[in-house]
PDB file of C-alpha atoms in Angstrom:
ATOM      1  CA  UNK A   1     -71.394  36.547  10.302  1.00 40.00           C
ATOM      2  CA  UNK A   2     -71.588  38.257  11.882  1.00 70.00           C
ATOM      3  CA  UNK A   3     -69.239  40.946  10.720  1.00 85.00           C
ATOM      4  CA  UNK A   4     -70.709  40.390   7.238  1.00 90.00           C
ATOM      5  CA  UNK A   5     -74.079  41.956   8.125  1.00 92.00           C
ATOM      6  CA  UNK A   6     -72.360  44.778  10.005  1.00 93.00           C
ATOM      7  CA  UNK A   7     -70.199  45.478   6.935  1.00 96.00           C
ATOM      8  CA  UNK A   8     -73.316  45.426   4.717  1.00 97.00           C
ATOM      9  CA  UNK A   9     -75.047  47.921   7.043  1.00 97.00           C
ATOM     10  CA  UNK A  10     -71.931  50.156   6.965  1.00 97.00           C
ATOM     11  CA  UNK A  11     -71.842  50.069   3.166  1.00 98.00           C
ATOM     12  CA  UNK A  12     -75.547  50.991   3.032  1.00 98.00           C
ATOM     13  CA  UNK A  13     -75.101  53.797   5.544  1.00 98.00           C
ATOM     14  CA  UNK A  14     -72.197  55.269   3.579  1.00 98.00           C
ATOM     15  CA  UNK A  15     -74.067  54.915   0.275  1.00 98.00           C
ATOM     16  CA  UNK A  16     -77.130  56.753   1.582  1.00 98.00           C
ATOM     17  CA  UNK A  17     -75.018  59.416   3.293  1.00 98.00           C
ATOM     18  CA  UNK A  18     -73.065  59.960   0.074  1.00 96.00           C
ATOM     19  CA  UNK A  19     -76.297  60.140  -1.948  1.00 95.00           C
ATOM     20  CA  UNK A  20     -77.679  62.699   0.518  1.00 96.00           C
ATOM     21  CA  UNK A  21     -74.544  64.801   0.237  1.00 96.00           C
ATOM     22  CA  UNK A  22     -74.719  64.521  -3.546  1.00 93.00           C
ATOM     23  CA  UNK A  23     -78.305  65.777  -3.550  1.00 91.00           C
ATOM     24  CA  UNK A  24     -77.190  68.566  -1.242  1.00 93.00           C
ATOM     25  CA  UNK A  25     -74.653  69.670  -3.877  1.00 91.00           C
ATOM     26  CA  UNK A  26     -71.551  68.814  -1.854  1.00 93.00           C
ATOM     27  CA  UNK A  27     -70.292  65.858  -3.901  1.00 89.00           C
ATOM     28  CA  UNK A  28     -71.443  66.660  -7.440  1.00 83.00           C
ATOM     29  CA  UNK A  29     -73.031  69.688  -8.943  1.00 84.00           C
ATOM     30  CA  UNK A  30     -76.180  69.337 -11.007  1.00 80.00           C
ATOM     31  CA  UNK A  31     -77.728  66.593  -8.804  1.00 82.00           C
ATOM     32  CA  UNK A  32     -79.274  68.868  -6.197  1.00 87.00           C
ATOM     33  CA  UNK A  33     -82.686  67.797  -4.948  1.00 89.00           C
ATOM     34  CA  UNK A  34     -83.798  68.852  -1.495  1.00 93.00           C
ATOM     35  CA  UNK A  35     -86.400  66.154  -0.902  1.00 92.00           C
ATOM     36  CA  UNK A  36     -84.073  63.373  -1.977  1.00 92.00           C
ATOM     37  CA  UNK A  37     -81.321  64.823   0.246  1.00 95.00           C
ATOM     38  CA  UNK A  38     -83.625  64.716   3.288  1.00 96.00           C
ATOM     39  CA  UNK A  39     -85.001  61.272   2.547  1.00 96.00           C
ATOM     40  CA  UNK A  40     -81.543  59.741   2.060  1.00 97.00           C
ATOM     41  CA  UNK A  41     -80.236  61.344   5.258  1.00 98.00           C
ATOM     42  CA  UNK A  42     -83.176  59.939   7.222  1.00 98.00           C
ATOM     43  CA  UNK A  43     -82.678  56.474   5.694  1.00 98.00           C
ATOM     44  CA  UNK A  44     -78.974  56.627   6.544  1.00 98.00           C
ATOM     45  CA  UNK A  45     -79.826  57.500  10.162  1.00 98.00           C
ATOM     46  CA  UNK A  46     -82.382  54.685  10.410  1.00 98.00           C
ATOM     47  CA  UNK A  47     -79.855  52.162   9.030  1.00 98.00           C
ATOM     48  CA  UNK A  48     -77.345  53.392  11.613  1.00 98.00           C
ATOM     49  CA  UNK A  49     -79.910  52.729  14.323  1.00 98.00           C
ATOM     50  CA  UNK A  50     -80.447  49.264  12.867  1.00 97.00           C
ATOM     51  CA  UNK A  51     -76.707  48.559  13.036  1.00 96.00           C
ATOM     52  CA  UNK A  52     -76.550  49.833  16.621  1.00 96.00           C
ATOM     53  CA  UNK A  53     -79.498  47.592  17.532  1.00 95.00           C
ATOM     54  CA  UNK A  54     -77.630  44.543  16.211  1.00 91.00           C
ATOM     55  CA  UNK A  55     -74.605  45.447  18.287  1.00 91.00           C
ATOM     56  CA  UNK A  56     -76.768  45.701  21.417  1.00 92.00           C
ATOM     57  CA  UNK A  57     -77.543  41.953  20.972  1.00 85.00           C
ATOM     58  CA  UNK A  58     -81.017  42.165  22.586  1.00 91.00           C
ATOM     59  CA  UNK A  59     -83.965  39.837  21.831  1.00 91.00           C
ATOM     60  CA  UNK A  60     -85.502  42.598  19.655  1.00 93.00           C
ATOM     61  CA  UNK A  61     -82.218  43.503  17.846  1.00 92.00           C
ATOM     62  CA  UNK A  62     -82.812  41.375  14.763  1.00 92.00           C
ATOM     63  CA  UNK A  63     -86.372  42.693  14.353  1.00 95.00           C
ATOM     64  CA  UNK A  64     -85.102  46.263  14.701  1.00 96.00           C
ATOM     65  CA  UNK A  65     -82.505  45.590  11.989  1.00 96.00           C
ATOM     66  CA  UNK A  66     -85.144  44.058   9.726  1.00 96.00           C
ATOM     67  CA  UNK A  67     -87.385  47.048  10.331  1.00 97.00           C
ATOM     68  CA  UNK A  68     -84.547  49.445   9.470  1.00 98.00           C
ATOM     69  CA  UNK A  69     -83.784  47.565   6.244  1.00 98.00           C
ATOM     70  CA  UNK A  70     -87.495  47.403   5.352  1.00 98.00           C
ATOM     71  CA  UNK A  71     -87.932  51.138   5.979  1.00 98.00           C
ATOM     72  CA  UNK A  72     -84.916  51.856   3.798  1.00 98.00           C
ATOM     73  CA  UNK A  73     -86.228  49.581   1.027  1.00 98.00           C
ATOM     74  CA  UNK A  74     -89.661  51.225   1.086  1.00 98.00           C
ATOM     75  CA  UNK A  75     -88.105  54.685   0.945  1.00 97.00           C
ATOM     76  CA  UNK A  76     -85.811  53.655  -1.875  1.00 97.00           C
ATOM     77  CA  UNK A  77     -88.697  52.175  -3.864  1.00 97.00           C
ATOM     78  CA  UNK A  78     -90.611  55.442  -3.425  1.00 95.00           C
ATOM     79  CA  UNK A  79     -87.488  57.276  -4.699  1.00 93.00           C
ATOM     80  CA  UNK A  80     -87.248  54.920  -7.699  1.00 93.00           C
ATOM     81  CA  UNK A  81     -90.923  55.501  -8.430  1.00 94.00           C
ATOM     82  CA  UNK A  82     -90.480  59.295  -8.344  1.00 91.00           C
ATOM     83  CA  UNK A  83     -87.596  58.969 -10.767  1.00 89.00           C
ATOM     84  CA  UNK A  84     -89.719  56.813 -13.038  1.00 90.00           C
ATOM     85  CA  UNK A  85     -92.539  59.412 -13.127  1.00 92.00           C
ATOM     86  CA  UNK A  86     -90.137  62.265 -13.731  1.00 87.00           C
ATOM     87  CA  UNK A  87     -89.846  63.933 -10.290  1.00 82.00           C
ATOM     88  CA  UNK A  88     -86.322  65.021  -9.430  1.00 75.00           C
ATOM     89  CA  UNK A  89     -83.085  64.274 -11.196  1.00 76.00           C
ATOM     90  CA  UNK A  90     -83.241  61.482 -13.775  1.00 81.00           C
ATOM     91  CA  UNK A  91     -79.613  60.788 -14.452  1.00 84.00           C
ATOM     92  CA  UNK A  92     -77.766  57.559 -15.047  1.00 88.00           C
ATOM     93  CA  UNK A  93     -76.170  58.029 -11.651  1.00 89.00           C
ATOM     94  CA  UNK A  94     -79.616  58.108 -10.035  1.00 90.00           C
ATOM     95  CA  UNK A  95     -80.711  54.941 -11.827  1.00 92.00           C
ATOM     96  CA  UNK A  96     -77.553  53.055 -10.901  1.00 94.00           C
ATOM     97  CA  UNK A  97     -77.536  54.272  -7.327  1.00 95.00           C
ATOM     98  CA  UNK A  98     -81.125  53.237  -6.709  1.00 95.00           C
ATOM     99  CA  UNK A  99     -80.537  49.845  -8.314  1.00 96.00           C
ATOM    100  CA  UNK A 100     -77.481  49.241  -6.058  1.00 98.00           C
ATOM    101  CA  UNK A 101     -79.396  50.431  -2.989  1.00 98.00           C
ATOM    102  CA  UNK A 102     -82.267  48.027  -3.716  1.00 98.00           C
ATOM    103  CA  UNK A 103     -79.881  45.145  -4.315  1.00 98.00           C
ATOM    104  CA  UNK A 104     -78.034  45.768  -1.055  1.00 98.00           C
ATOM    105  CA  UNK A 105     -81.224  46.141   0.989  1.00 98.00           C
ATOM    106  CA  UNK A 106     -82.776  42.985  -0.445  1.00 98.00           C
ATOM    107  CA  UNK A 107     -79.509  41.147   0.301  1.00 96.00           C
ATOM    108  CA  UNK A 108     -79.546  42.424   3.891  1.00 96.00           C
ATOM    109  CA  UNK A 109     -83.170  41.493   4.378  1.00 97.00           C
ATOM    110  CA  UNK A 110     -82.600  37.978   3.018  1.00 95.00           C
ATOM    111  CA  UNK A 111     -79.583  37.493   5.275  1.00 94.00           C
ATOM    112  CA  UNK A 112     -81.465  38.721   8.353  1.00 93.00           C
ATOM    113  CA  UNK A 113     -84.488  36.535   7.494  1.00 91.00           C
ATOM    114  CA  UNK A 114     -82.296  33.396   7.175  1.00 90.00           C
ATOM    115  CA  UNK A 115     -80.130  33.972  10.235  1.00 83.00           C
ATOM    116  CA  UNK A 116     -81.842  33.927  13.568  1.00 74.00           C
ATOM    117  CA  UNK A 117     -78.602  34.808  15.372  1.00 65.00           C
ATOM    118  CA  UNK A 118     -77.853  38.014  13.495  1.00 52.00           C
ATOM    119  CA  UNK A 119     -75.692  39.665  16.154  1.00 51.00           C
ATOM    120  CA  UNK A 120     -72.477  41.110  14.709  1.00 53.00           C
ATOM    121  CA  UNK A 121     -70.721  40.134  17.903  1.00 46.00           C
ATOM    122  CA  UNK A 122     -71.038  36.455  17.145  1.00 47.00           C
TER     123      UNK A 122
END
């Protein structure tokens, strides 16, 4: 890696922050949804904490990063479910964004599960 997992975390953080700003109405109009905005902001913050934990390079760092990715995946799956049942915006952008989020999170979890030494510092 180790920069690879750090870059993946940064991409995820930016994606969730952008999604949150979009649902706040700052990036695109017509995609406002207060609950999604809050959820995506919280997920972005949790992913940031996961990245920070990896940089601390403590014995618990990898588990904290896995927990952050797992939390984000669970929240994203809840968001995808709400889209599927018709709660909130149901646009192509929402479908694509959630699919990309899930793909990135599964990739991050797989990488962390395979690599015992997941510190971005090497």
